[in-house]
Tab-separated table of C-alpha atoms in Angstrom:
chain	number	residue	atom	x	y	z
A	697	MET	CA	109.220	114.827	148.630
A	698	PRO	CA	109.782	113.629	145.035
A	699	GLU	CA	107.172	114.720	142.507
A	700	ILE	CA	105.919	112.009	140.162
A	701	THR	CA	103.771	112.191	137.017
A	702	ILE	CA	101.283	109.355	136.618
A	703	LYS	CA	99.415	108.582	133.381
A	704	TYR	CA	96.314	106.413	133.343
A	705	PHE	CA	94.937	104.342	130.486
A	706	ALA	CA	91.872	102.217	129.815
A	707	ALA	CA	90.209	100.742	132.918
A	708	LEU	CA	92.662	102.521	135.233
A	709	ARG	CA	91.907	105.877	133.596
A	710	GLU	CA	88.188	105.387	134.104
A	711	GLN	CA	88.627	104.366	137.731
A	712	ALA	CA	91.093	107.153	138.554
A	713	GLY	CA	88.791	109.627	136.809
A	714	CYS	CA	91.687	111.347	135.039
A	715	SER	CA	94.292	110.558	132.415
A	716	GLU	CA	97.262	112.238	134.095
A	717	GLU	CA	98.219	113.712	137.444
A	718	ARG	CA	101.291	114.954	139.314
A	719	ARG	CA	101.705	114.028	142.925
A	720	GLN	CA	104.270	114.332	145.695
A	721	THR	CA	104.796	111.026	147.401
A	722	ALA	CA	107.229	109.404	149.764
A	723	VAL	CA	106.694	105.840	148.464
A	724	ALA	CA	109.843	103.813	147.831
A	725	SER	CA	108.812	101.895	144.691
A	726	ALA	CA	106.369	101.623	141.814
A	727	ALA	CA	104.554	98.831	143.662
A	728	GLU	CA	104.076	101.024	146.713
A	729	LEU	CA	102.836	103.855	144.536
A	730	TYR	CA	100.221	101.542	143.036
A	731	ARG	CA	99.001	100.540	146.498
A	732	GLU	CA	98.692	104.220	147.409
A	733	LEU	CA	96.646	104.913	144.270
A	734	GLN	CA	94.584	101.778	144.728
A	735	ALA	CA	93.606	102.876	148.251
A	736	GLU	CA	92.706	106.350	147.028
A	737	TYR	CA	90.746	105.484	143.878
A	738	GLY	CA	89.594	101.957	144.596
A	739	LEU	CA	91.428	100.659	141.501
A	740	SER	CA	90.095	97.180	140.837
A	741	LEU	CA	93.051	95.674	138.995
A	742	ASP	CA	95.304	93.507	141.113
A	743	ILE	CA	98.958	94.515	140.887
A	744	GLN	CA	99.905	91.008	139.741
A	745	HIS	CA	98.181	91.768	136.417
A	746	LEU	CA	100.019	95.022	135.790
A	747	LYS	CA	103.302	95.969	134.238
A	748	VAL	CA	104.928	99.274	134.960
A	749	ALA	CA	106.751	101.666	132.642
A	750	ILE	CA	108.870	104.481	134.048
A	751	ASN	CA	109.853	107.180	131.539
A	752	ASN	CA	108.633	104.954	128.677
A	753	GLN	CA	110.722	101.925	129.735
A	754	TYR	CA	109.337	98.721	131.210
A	755	CYS	CA	110.732	98.299	134.760
A	756	PRO	CA	110.396	95.894	137.674
A	757	LEU	CA	107.624	96.855	140.091
A	758	THR	CA	110.293	97.166	142.787
A	759	GLN	CA	111.990	100.021	140.906
A	760	PRO	CA	112.594	103.033	143.212
A	761	LEU	CA	111.010	106.290	142.037
A	762	GLN	CA	112.971	109.472	141.342
A	763	ASN	CA	111.818	113.063	141.345
A	764	GLY	CA	110.431	113.894	137.876
A	765	ASP	CA	109.663	110.274	136.850
A	766	THR	CA	106.638	109.549	134.685
A	767	VAL	CA	104.983	106.319	135.776
A	768	VAL	CA	102.435	104.297	133.820
A	769	PHE	CA	100.762	101.168	135.136
A	770	ILE	CA	99.940	98.957	132.194
A	771	PRO	CA	96.882	96.703	132.366
A	772	PRO	CA	96.798	93.500	130.281
A	773	VAL	CA	97.042	94.681	126.691
A	774	ALA	CA	94.506	93.922	123.977
A	775	GLY	CA	95.667	95.597	120.785
A	776	GLY	CA	95.246	94.287	117.287
B	367	MET	CA	107.664	102.673	109.860
B	368	PHE	CA	104.769	102.309	112.283
B	369	LYS	CA	101.926	104.812	112.614
B	370	MET	CA	99.010	105.399	114.924
B	371	PHE	CA	95.776	106.592	113.278
B	372	ALA	CA	92.917	108.363	115.064
B	373	GLU	CA	91.010	108.314	111.748
B	374	PRO	CA	90.376	105.334	109.420
B	375	ILE	CA	93.645	103.729	108.269
B	376	GLN	CA	94.457	104.641	104.665
B	377	ASP	CA	96.632	101.891	103.224
B	378	GLY	CA	97.861	103.797	100.144
B	379	PRO	CA	100.807	105.562	101.814
B	380	LEU	CA	101.628	102.404	103.802
B	381	ARG	CA	101.716	100.244	100.667
B	382	ALA	CA	103.854	102.837	98.881
B	383	ARG	CA	106.614	102.204	101.427
B	384	LEU	CA	106.650	98.503	100.523
B	385	GLN	CA	107.258	98.938	96.790
B	386	SER	CA	110.565	97.478	95.603
B	387	ALA	CA	111.706	96.170	92.241
B	388	ARG	CA	113.565	93.439	94.158
B	389	ALA	CA	110.378	92.200	95.872
B	390	GLY	CA	108.503	89.209	94.479
B	391	ALA	CA	106.096	88.863	97.402
B	392	LEU	CA	103.801	91.093	99.414
B	393	VAL	CA	101.880	89.871	102.455
B	394	VAL	CA	99.363	92.190	104.081
B	395	PHE	CA	97.478	91.526	107.298
B	396	GLU	CA	94.443	93.534	108.333
B	397	GLY	CA	92.723	93.138	111.689
B	398	TRP	CA	89.027	93.956	111.332
B	399	VAL	CA	86.464	94.705	114.008
B	400	ARG	CA	84.214	91.681	114.007
B	401	ASN	CA	80.676	91.386	115.248
B	402	HIS	CA	81.306	88.836	118.004
B	403	ASN	CA	83.837	87.858	120.667
B	404	GLU	CA	83.758	84.910	123.029
B	405	GLY	CA	80.098	84.353	122.277
B	406	PHE	CA	78.914	87.941	122.755
B	407	ALA	CA	77.491	90.193	120.038
B	408	VAL	CA	79.834	93.175	119.604
B	409	GLU	CA	78.523	96.488	118.253
B	410	ALA	CA	81.691	98.614	118.285
B	411	LEU	CA	85.217	98.731	119.705
B	412	GLU	CA	87.104	101.526	121.369
B	413	TYR	CA	90.914	101.427	121.182
B	414	GLU	CA	93.106	103.438	123.512
B	415	ALA	CA	96.895	103.536	123.201
B	416	PHE	CA	99.800	104.671	125.319
B	417	ALA	CA	101.067	106.060	122.038
B	418	GLU	CA	104.665	107.023	122.898
B	419	MET	CA	105.518	103.568	124.191
B	420	ALA	CA	103.413	101.779	121.600
B	421	LEU	CA	105.424	103.426	118.837
B	422	LEU	CA	108.766	102.642	120.516
B	423	GLU	CA	107.776	99.012	121.035
B	424	ALA	CA	106.367	98.697	117.514
B	425	GLU	CA	109.595	99.960	115.944
B	426	LYS	CA	111.492	97.370	118.021
B	427	ILE	CA	109.214	94.638	116.677
B	428	LEU	CA	109.697	95.750	113.066
B	429	ALA	CA	113.482	95.865	113.590
B	430	GLU	CA	113.404	92.318	114.990
B	431	ALA	CA	111.494	91.149	111.913
B	432	ARG	CA	114.037	92.812	109.584
B	433	GLU	CA	116.854	91.135	111.496
B	434	ARG	CA	115.330	87.658	111.466
B	435	TRP	CA	114.098	87.443	107.870
B	436	ALA	CA	115.411	88.570	104.492
B	437	ILE	CA	112.708	91.113	103.733
B	438	GLU	CA	112.663	94.301	101.698
B	439	ALA	CA	110.386	96.407	103.896
B	440	ILE	CA	107.876	96.131	106.737
B	441	VAL	CA	105.279	98.718	107.699
B	442	GLY	CA	102.545	98.747	110.341
B	443	ALA	CA	99.711	100.849	111.684
B	444	HIS	CA	97.216	100.759	114.561
B	445	ARG	CA	93.965	102.611	114.944
B	446	THR	CA	92.656	104.356	118.065
B	447	GLY	CA	89.225	105.694	118.977
B	448	LEU	CA	85.776	104.271	118.324
B	449	LEU	CA	85.609	101.707	115.493
B	450	GLN	CA	82.555	100.212	113.841
B	451	ILE	CA	82.198	96.590	112.641
B	452	GLY	CA	84.390	95.994	109.582
B	453	GLU	CA	86.825	98.842	110.222
B	454	ILE	CA	90.566	98.172	110.208
B	455	ALA	CA	92.088	98.125	113.708
B	456	VAL	CA	95.604	97.029	112.752
B	457	TRP	CA	97.546	96.793	109.468
B	458	VAL	CA	100.894	95.105	108.749
B	459	GLY	CA	102.516	94.772	105.323
B	460	VAL	CA	105.761	93.043	104.355
B	461	SER	CA	107.543	92.879	101.006
B	462	ALA	CA	110.323	90.374	100.314
B	463	ALA	CA	112.088	88.618	97.462
B	464	HIS	CA	110.423	85.323	98.460
B	465	ARG	CA	107.027	84.589	99.928
B	466	GLY	CA	108.095	82.373	102.859
B	467	GLU	CA	109.958	85.259	104.474
B	468	ALA	CA	107.106	87.697	103.847
B	469	PHE	CA	104.557	85.380	105.516
B	470	ALA	CA	106.823	84.596	108.482
B	471	ALA	CA	107.778	88.212	109.167
B	472	CYS	CA	104.173	89.417	108.901
B	473	GLN	CA	102.905	86.735	111.253
B	474	TYR	CA	105.701	87.412	113.752
B	475	ALA	CA	105.012	91.139	113.748
B	476	MET	CA	101.286	90.563	114.331
B	477	ASP	CA	101.895	88.138	117.209
B	478	GLU	CA	104.264	90.580	118.903
B	479	ILE	CA	102.048	93.630	118.266
B	480	LYS	CA	99.186	91.914	120.047
B	481	ARG	CA	101.430	90.767	122.870
B	482	ARG	CA	103.569	93.829	123.498
B	483	LEU	CA	101.985	97.108	122.399
B	484	PRO	CA	100.382	99.059	125.256
B	485	ILE	CA	97.009	99.296	123.544
B	486	TRP	CA	93.663	98.391	125.053
B	487	LYS	CA	90.211	97.832	123.735
B	488	LYS	CA	86.799	98.306	125.196
B	489	GLU	CA	84.120	96.122	123.659
B	490	HIS	CA	80.655	97.600	123.298
B	491	TYR	CA	78.178	94.722	123.380
B	492	ARG	CA	74.606	94.479	122.219
B	493	ASP	CA	73.287	92.769	125.348
B	494	ARG	CA	75.488	93.817	128.266
B	495	PRO	CA	77.634	96.709	129.499
B	496	ALA	CA	80.830	97.625	127.653
B	497	GLU	CA	84.046	96.337	129.138
B	498	TRP	CA	87.811	96.589	128.737
B	499	VAL	CA	88.986	93.273	127.328
B	500	ASN	CA	91.115	91.284	129.804
B	501	CYS	CA	90.884	93.877	132.601
B	502	GLN	CA	87.459	92.946	133.875
B	503	HIS	CA	88.412	89.281	134.057
B	504	CYS	CA	91.425	90.198	136.142
B	505	ALA	CA	89.381	92.343	138.470
B	506	THR	CA	86.534	89.947	139.072
B	507	ALA	CA	88.151	86.537	138.992
B	508	PRO	CA	91.886	86.885	139.574
B	509	ALA	CA	92.165	83.478	141.218
B	510	HIS	CA	90.792	81.601	138.204
B	511	HIS	CA	92.388	83.712	135.575
B	512	THR	CA	96.052	83.355	134.866
B	513	HIS	CA	96.778	84.888	131.508
B	514	HIS	CA	99.518	87.301	132.632
B	515	HIS	CA	99.125	89.612	129.659
B	516	SER	CA	98.730	86.707	127.284
B	517	ALA	CA	98.326	87.409	123.600
B	518	THR	CA	95.404	85.087	123.064
B	519	ASP	CA	93.175	85.464	126.069
B	520	GLY	CA	90.293	87.646	125.058
B	521	ALA	CA	92.216	88.679	121.980
B	522	ARG	CA	90.186	89.567	118.978
B	523	VAL	CA	91.909	87.997	116.002
C	1306	MET	CA	86.199	82.391	93.394
C	1307	PHE	CA	89.285	82.332	91.193
C	1308	LYS	CA	89.776	84.540	88.145
C	1309	MET	CA	92.261	84.820	85.309
C	1310	PHE	CA	93.129	88.366	84.210
C	1311	ALA	CA	94.637	89.323	80.856
C	1312	GLU	CA	94.767	92.931	82.081
C	1313	PRO	CA	96.230	94.249	85.381
C	1314	ILE	CA	94.572	92.627	88.399
C	1315	GLN	CA	92.115	95.004	90.102
C	1316	ASP	CA	91.825	93.970	93.737
C	1317	GLY	CA	88.677	95.958	94.544
C	1318	PRO	CA	86.137	93.356	93.369
C	1319	LEU	CA	88.283	90.548	94.849
C	1320	ARG	CA	88.439	92.217	98.265
C	1321	ALA	CA	84.692	92.880	98.158
C	1322	ARG	CA	84.110	89.093	98.159
C	1323	LEU	CA	86.087	88.777	101.400
C	1324	GLN	CA	84.046	91.242	103.449
C	1325	SER	CA	82.256	89.656	106.387
C	1326	ALA	CA	81.044	91.085	109.687
C	1327	ARG	CA	82.178	87.805	111.266
C	1328	ALA	CA	85.785	88.214	110.047
C	1329	GLY	CA	88.437	89.636	112.367
C	1330	ALA	CA	91.373	88.906	110.060
C	1331	LEU	CA	92.281	89.451	106.420
C	1332	VAL	CA	95.488	88.097	104.877
C	1333	VAL	CA	96.368	89.090	101.321
C	1334	PHE	CA	99.258	87.739	99.281
C	1335	GLU	CA	100.445	89.424	96.112
C	1336	GLY	CA	103.118	87.928	93.864
C	1337	TRP	CA	104.994	90.728	92.118
C	1338	VAL	CA	107.271	90.553	89.087
C	1339	ARG	CA	110.711	91.191	90.507
C	1340	ASN	CA	113.803	92.402	88.712
C	1341	HIS	CA	115.959	89.313	89.235
C	1342	ASN	CA	115.782	85.525	89.333
C	1343	GLU	CA	118.542	83.068	90.109
C	1344	GLY	CA	121.139	85.775	89.631
C	1345	PHE	CA	119.883	87.103	86.290
C	1346	ALA	CA	118.462	90.576	85.671
C	1347	VAL	CA	114.825	90.199	84.587
C	1348	GLU	CA	113.144	92.891	82.471
C	1349	ALA	CA	109.648	91.447	82.039
C	1350	LEU	CA	107.672	88.222	82.427
C	1351	GLU	CA	105.223	86.537	80.134
C	1352	TYR	CA	102.611	84.274	81.687
C	1353	GLU	CA	100.687	81.709	79.690
C	1354	ALA	CA	97.905	79.601	81.183
C	1355	PHE	CA	95.953	76.506	80.188
C	1356	ALA	CA	93.023	78.496	81.511
C	1357	GLU	CA	90.266	75.866	81.624
C	1358	MET	CA	92.332	73.462	83.713
C	1359	ALA	CA	93.946	76.222	85.753
C	1360	LEU	CA	90.516	77.414	86.854
C	1361	LEU	CA	89.334	73.873	87.672
C	1362	GLU	CA	92.470	73.164	89.683
C	1363	ALA	CA	92.349	76.559	91.422
C	1364	GLU	CA	88.758	76.001	92.569
C	1365	LYS	CA	89.845	72.619	93.973
C	1366	ILE	CA	92.635	74.316	95.920
C	1367	LEU	CA	90.285	76.961	97.352
C	1368	ALA	CA	87.811	74.231	98.346
C	1369	GLU	CA	90.603	72.326	100.112
C	1370	ALA	CA	91.534	75.481	102.043
C	1371	ARG	CA	87.901	76.021	103.079
C	1372	GLU	CA	87.704	72.426	104.238
C	1373	ARG	CA	90.926	72.484	106.264
C	1374	TRP	CA	90.604	75.854	108.019
C	1375	ALA	CA	87.746	77.789	109.612
C	1376	ILE	CA	87.731	80.695	107.195
C	1377	GLU	CA	85.026	83.068	106.012
C	1378	ALA	CA	86.068	83.418	102.375
C	1379	ILE	CA	89.001	82.838	100.035
C	1380	VAL	CA	89.525	84.437	96.641
C	1381	GLY	CA	92.330	84.220	94.101
C	1382	ALA	CA	93.457	85.577	90.758
C	1383	HIS	CA	96.265	84.992	88.266
C	1384	ARG	CA	97.492	87.237	85.504
C	1385	THR	CA	98.424	86.226	81.961
C	1386	GLY	CA	100.281	88.073	79.206
C	1387	LEU	CA	103.304	90.341	79.367
C	1388	LEU	CA	104.000	91.842	82.804
C	1389	GLN	CA	106.446	94.579	83.731
C	1390	ILE	CA	108.517	94.720	86.939
C	1391	GLY	CA	106.283	95.444	89.937
C	1392	GLU	CA	103.046	94.190	88.368
C	1393	ILE	CA	100.885	91.688	90.235
C	1394	ALA	CA	101.138	88.148	88.819
C	1395	VAL	CA	99.062	86.363	91.450
C	1396	TRP	CA	96.690	87.499	94.203
C	1397	VAL	CA	95.183	85.467	97.075
C	1398	GLY	CA	93.038	86.887	99.877
C	1399	VAL	CA	91.528	85.099	102.886
C	1400	SER	CA	89.194	86.403	105.581
C	1401	ALA	CA	88.592	84.513	108.824
C	1402	ALA	CA	87.431	85.040	112.386
C	1403	HIS	CA	91.010	84.500	113.623
C	1404	ARG	CA	94.352	85.347	112.095
C	1405	GLY	CA	96.058	81.949	112.423
C	1406	GLU	CA	93.568	80.358	110.064
C	1407	ALA	CA	93.780	83.239	107.595
C	1408	PHE	CA	97.591	83.010	107.404
C	1409	ALA	CA	97.611	79.209	107.100
C	1410	ALA	CA	94.945	79.054	104.411
C	1411	CYS	CA	96.568	81.830	102.359
C	1412	GLN	CA	99.983	80.193	102.503
C	1413	TYR	CA	98.541	76.779	101.608
C	1414	ALA	CA	96.675	78.194	98.622
C	1415	MET	CA	99.808	79.945	97.336
C	1416	ASP	CA	101.947	76.820	97.694
C	1417	GLU	CA	99.403	74.741	95.801
C	1418	ILE	CA	98.776	77.386	93.128
C	1419	LYS	CA	102.489	77.422	92.314
C	1420	ARG	CA	102.687	73.655	92.384
C	1421	ARG	CA	99.519	72.647	90.555
C	1422	LEU	CA	98.137	75.294	88.193
C	1423	PRO	CA	99.055	74.714	84.537
C	1424	ILE	CA	100.617	78.157	84.123
C	1425	TRP	CA	104.031	78.909	82.671
C	1426	LYS	CA	106.279	81.895	82.606
C	1427	LYS	CA	108.868	83.085	80.158
C	1428	GLU	CA	111.498	85.330	81.675
C	1429	HIS	CA	112.827	88.151	79.520
C	1430	TYR	CA	116.376	88.893	80.684
C	1431	ARG	CA	118.549	91.919	80.222
C	1432	ASP	CA	121.672	89.999	79.202
C	1433	ARG	CA	120.560	86.757	77.566
C	1434	PRO	CA	117.720	85.260	75.525
C	1435	ALA	CA	114.282	84.861	77.074
C	1436	GLU	CA	113.420	81.410	78.344
C	1437	TRP	CA	110.529	79.405	79.747
C	1438	VAL	CA	111.287	78.836	83.423
C	1439	ASN	CA	111.949	75.149	84.250
C	1440	CYS	CA	111.511	73.921	80.679
C	1441	GLN	CA	114.913	74.866	79.371
C	1442	HIS	CA	116.608	73.172	82.286
C	1443	CYS	CA	114.721	70.005	81.525
C	1444	ALA	CA	115.615	70.143	77.872
C	1445	THR	CA	119.294	70.870	78.224
C	1446	ALA	CA	120.298	69.057	81.377
C	1447	PRO	CA	117.755	66.373	82.174
C	1448	ALA	CA	120.317	64.101	83.807
C	1449	HIS	CA	121.402	66.675	86.391
C	1450	HIS	CA	118.028	68.129	86.979
C	1451	THR	CA	115.527	66.293	89.063
C	1452	HIS	CA	112.828	68.710	90.122
C	1453	HIS	CA	109.873	66.762	88.705
C	1454	HIS	CA	107.563	69.754	88.510
C	1455	SER	CA	108.731	71.009	91.884
C	1456	ALA	CA	107.210	74.150	93.303
C	1457	THR	CA	110.485	75.792	94.210
C	1458	ASP	CA	112.821	75.094	91.332
C	1459	GLY	CA	113.089	78.240	89.315
C	1460	ALA	CA	109.991	79.577	91.020
C	1461	ARG	CA	109.745	83.295	91.382
C	1462	VAL	CA	108.441	83.979	94.855
D	319	MET	CA	91.524	56.186	62.847
D	320	PRO	CA	90.593	58.160	65.968
D	321	GLU	CA	90.783	61.928	65.657
D	322	ILE	CA	92.508	63.721	68.527
D	323	THR	CA	92.732	67.421	69.395
D	324	ILE	CA	96.079	68.529	70.791
D	325	LYS	CA	96.679	71.843	72.552
D	326	TYR	CA	100.160	73.257	73.030
D	327	PHE	CA	101.378	75.682	75.685
D	328	ALA	CA	104.573	77.540	76.516
D	329	ALA	CA	107.794	75.917	75.202
D	330	LEU	CA	105.811	73.138	73.471
D	331	ARG	CA	103.629	75.708	71.684
D	332	GLU	CA	106.673	77.541	70.392
D	333	GLN	CA	108.327	74.338	69.210
D	334	ALA	CA	105.188	72.922	67.596
D	335	GLY	CA	104.581	76.297	65.951
D	336	CYS	CA	100.864	76.225	66.769
D	337	SER	CA	98.626	76.300	69.808
D	338	GLU	CA	96.134	73.662	68.702
D	339	GLU	CA	95.759	70.999	66.052
D	340	ARG	CA	93.550	68.053	65.185
D	341	ARG	CA	95.141	64.870	63.923
D	342	GLN	CA	94.185	61.336	63.039
D	343	THR	CA	96.493	58.877	64.666
D	344	ALA	CA	96.714	55.175	65.397
D	345	VAL	CA	98.852	55.509	68.540
D	346	ALA	CA	97.737	53.476	71.518
D	347	SER	CA	98.511	55.920	74.365
D	348	ALA	CA	99.355	59.504	75.321
D	349	ALA	CA	103.020	58.545	75.637
D	350	GLU	CA	103.062	57.171	72.088
D	351	LEU	CA	101.343	60.309	70.847
D	352	TYR	CA	104.065	62.434	72.450
D	353	ARG	CA	106.771	60.385	70.719
D	354	GLU	CA	104.999	60.882	67.403
D	355	LEU	CA	104.830	64.668	67.956
D	356	GLN	CA	108.389	64.784	69.232
D	357	ALA	CA	109.643	63.102	66.040
D	358	GLU	CA	107.640	65.489	63.886
D	359	TYR	CA	108.391	68.808	65.618
D	360	GLY	CA	111.666	68.072	67.394
D	361	LEU	CA	110.082	68.836	70.765
D	362	SER	CA	112.960	69.237	73.209
D	363	LEU	CA	111.216	68.335	76.454
D	364	ASP	CA	111.793	64.801	77.625
D	365	ILE	CA	108.565	62.935	78.363
D	366	GLN	CA	109.716	62.259	81.926
D	367	HIS	CA	109.222	65.978	82.654
D	368	LEU	CA	105.696	66.130	81.313
D	369	LYS	CA	102.268	65.473	82.708
D	370	VAL	CA	99.322	64.793	80.467
D	371	ALA	CA	95.733	65.980	80.716
D	372	ILE	CA	93.006	64.359	78.624
D	373	ASN	CA	89.730	66.296	78.432
D	374	ASN	CA	90.923	68.572	81.266
D	375	GLN	CA	91.777	65.691	83.631
D	376	TYR	CA	95.277	64.641	84.621
D	377	CYS	CA	95.879	61.050	83.410
D	378	PRO	CA	98.658	58.484	83.364
D	379	LEU	CA	100.851	58.693	80.250
D	380	THR	CA	99.807	55.146	79.462
D	381	GLN	CA	96.156	56.207	79.081
D	382	PRO	CA	94.667	54.933	75.773
D	383	LEU	CA	93.278	57.644	73.491
D	384	GLN	CA	89.697	57.763	72.275
D	385	ASN	CA	88.201	59.421	69.247
D	386	GLY	CA	87.405	63.056	70.127
D	387	ASP	CA	89.823	63.320	73.044
D	388	THR	CA	91.589	66.629	73.720
D	389	VAL	CA	95.157	66.013	74.840
D	390	VAL	CA	97.467	68.515	76.535
D	391	PHE	CA	101.073	67.783	77.454
D	392	ILE	CA	101.947	69.880	80.476
D	393	PRO	CA	105.533	71.063	80.899
D	394	PRO	CA	106.836	71.812	84.417
D	395	VAL	CA	104.625	74.610	85.700
D	396	ALA	CA	105.853	77.980	86.916
D	397	GLY	CA	102.850	80.046	87.905
D	398	GLY	CA	102.673	82.553	90.735
């Protein structure tokens, strides 16, 4: 199974209880990965409010995952 | 040049990059932590950044500004960590031959920084529990809340 | 508050007036002496002010800005005397809860300062005699020259 | 005859050769005063490019002058 690195920030980091993890997963897309994580950690943010970055590039949520990818789910931003 | 600071932003080195004998105008924007937001008393702010992407996206924004306006230089910075009231959260400076371009480029960069950088803030309130701005709204009232990562909803400045 | 400076403008005391725990945004404009104007190499600038009226008119402008935008504070300063390239000729700072108001008020004040304050500048060029900006045009080519005290004609920033 | 104070700035100051003077004059208005000064000093600025301030207030060029008035002819400004 492909191994994926996931980084968590802000509310997602607090809910996941960690800032980074590696996991083996058979999910087909970023969206499916989020549902897997949501079930495991009880993440409260609905996927419709997230963006996803894979290897530091914004991608569609339907993007298939490759072995070695780093995935970040990005909650609504509030910089500045 | 765009920099992330875990300590208070020092504007001296940032301003030094803007110096130019050809520049007749400097516009500087500073975003300060203020003591209220949407009617609640704020005591402190905590900023967290996905720094690698924030820096990539910030450099894109500065390049867009240089492309769109005749400016001499543009420099920015964003703070992370726990900030007290009055501290500088974000800093953008632009030098240009003429002031119209300096104002426009600075304002554009600020709008885009707030809209696009993967940076989040947690507001620590006087009278209720701290919360991540925007995120809690999404979690608790998704049906009535349609900002889709908007720049203004819950934004500070 | 608006001040005239015969010596280099020190922004510390000006910025101090803008501090406010309610402010989330600071916009500062600085007008710098640049090394060229309308195609000519400039070596220095000399500013002369009708100070009493300049101060009266400047306070009117700041009051207009406070009336039109929700801002916390607005402060300005103008230099007189001989300035070298890179020195600050004019300084305007605005603090406000939100950045849109701070940008708009700062830009308005600068436009009006350039348009209305009785202040003149003599440009010292590298390759030709010094001249008072705007005045010489009026004297030598009144028929082809219709700026009527315009803010942009021959203006520096 | 009324006594008027006149202050000169910028190009007008250089051409008049002084920054301030007091003079007794019988002219009826600011515009007439400027013509008198122009004849005396060879001031190069045409009156159409000037504004006038009397006692620190902008006035029409047709404004009559009073004893004790301070008059300033204001060339096109170039601050900032």
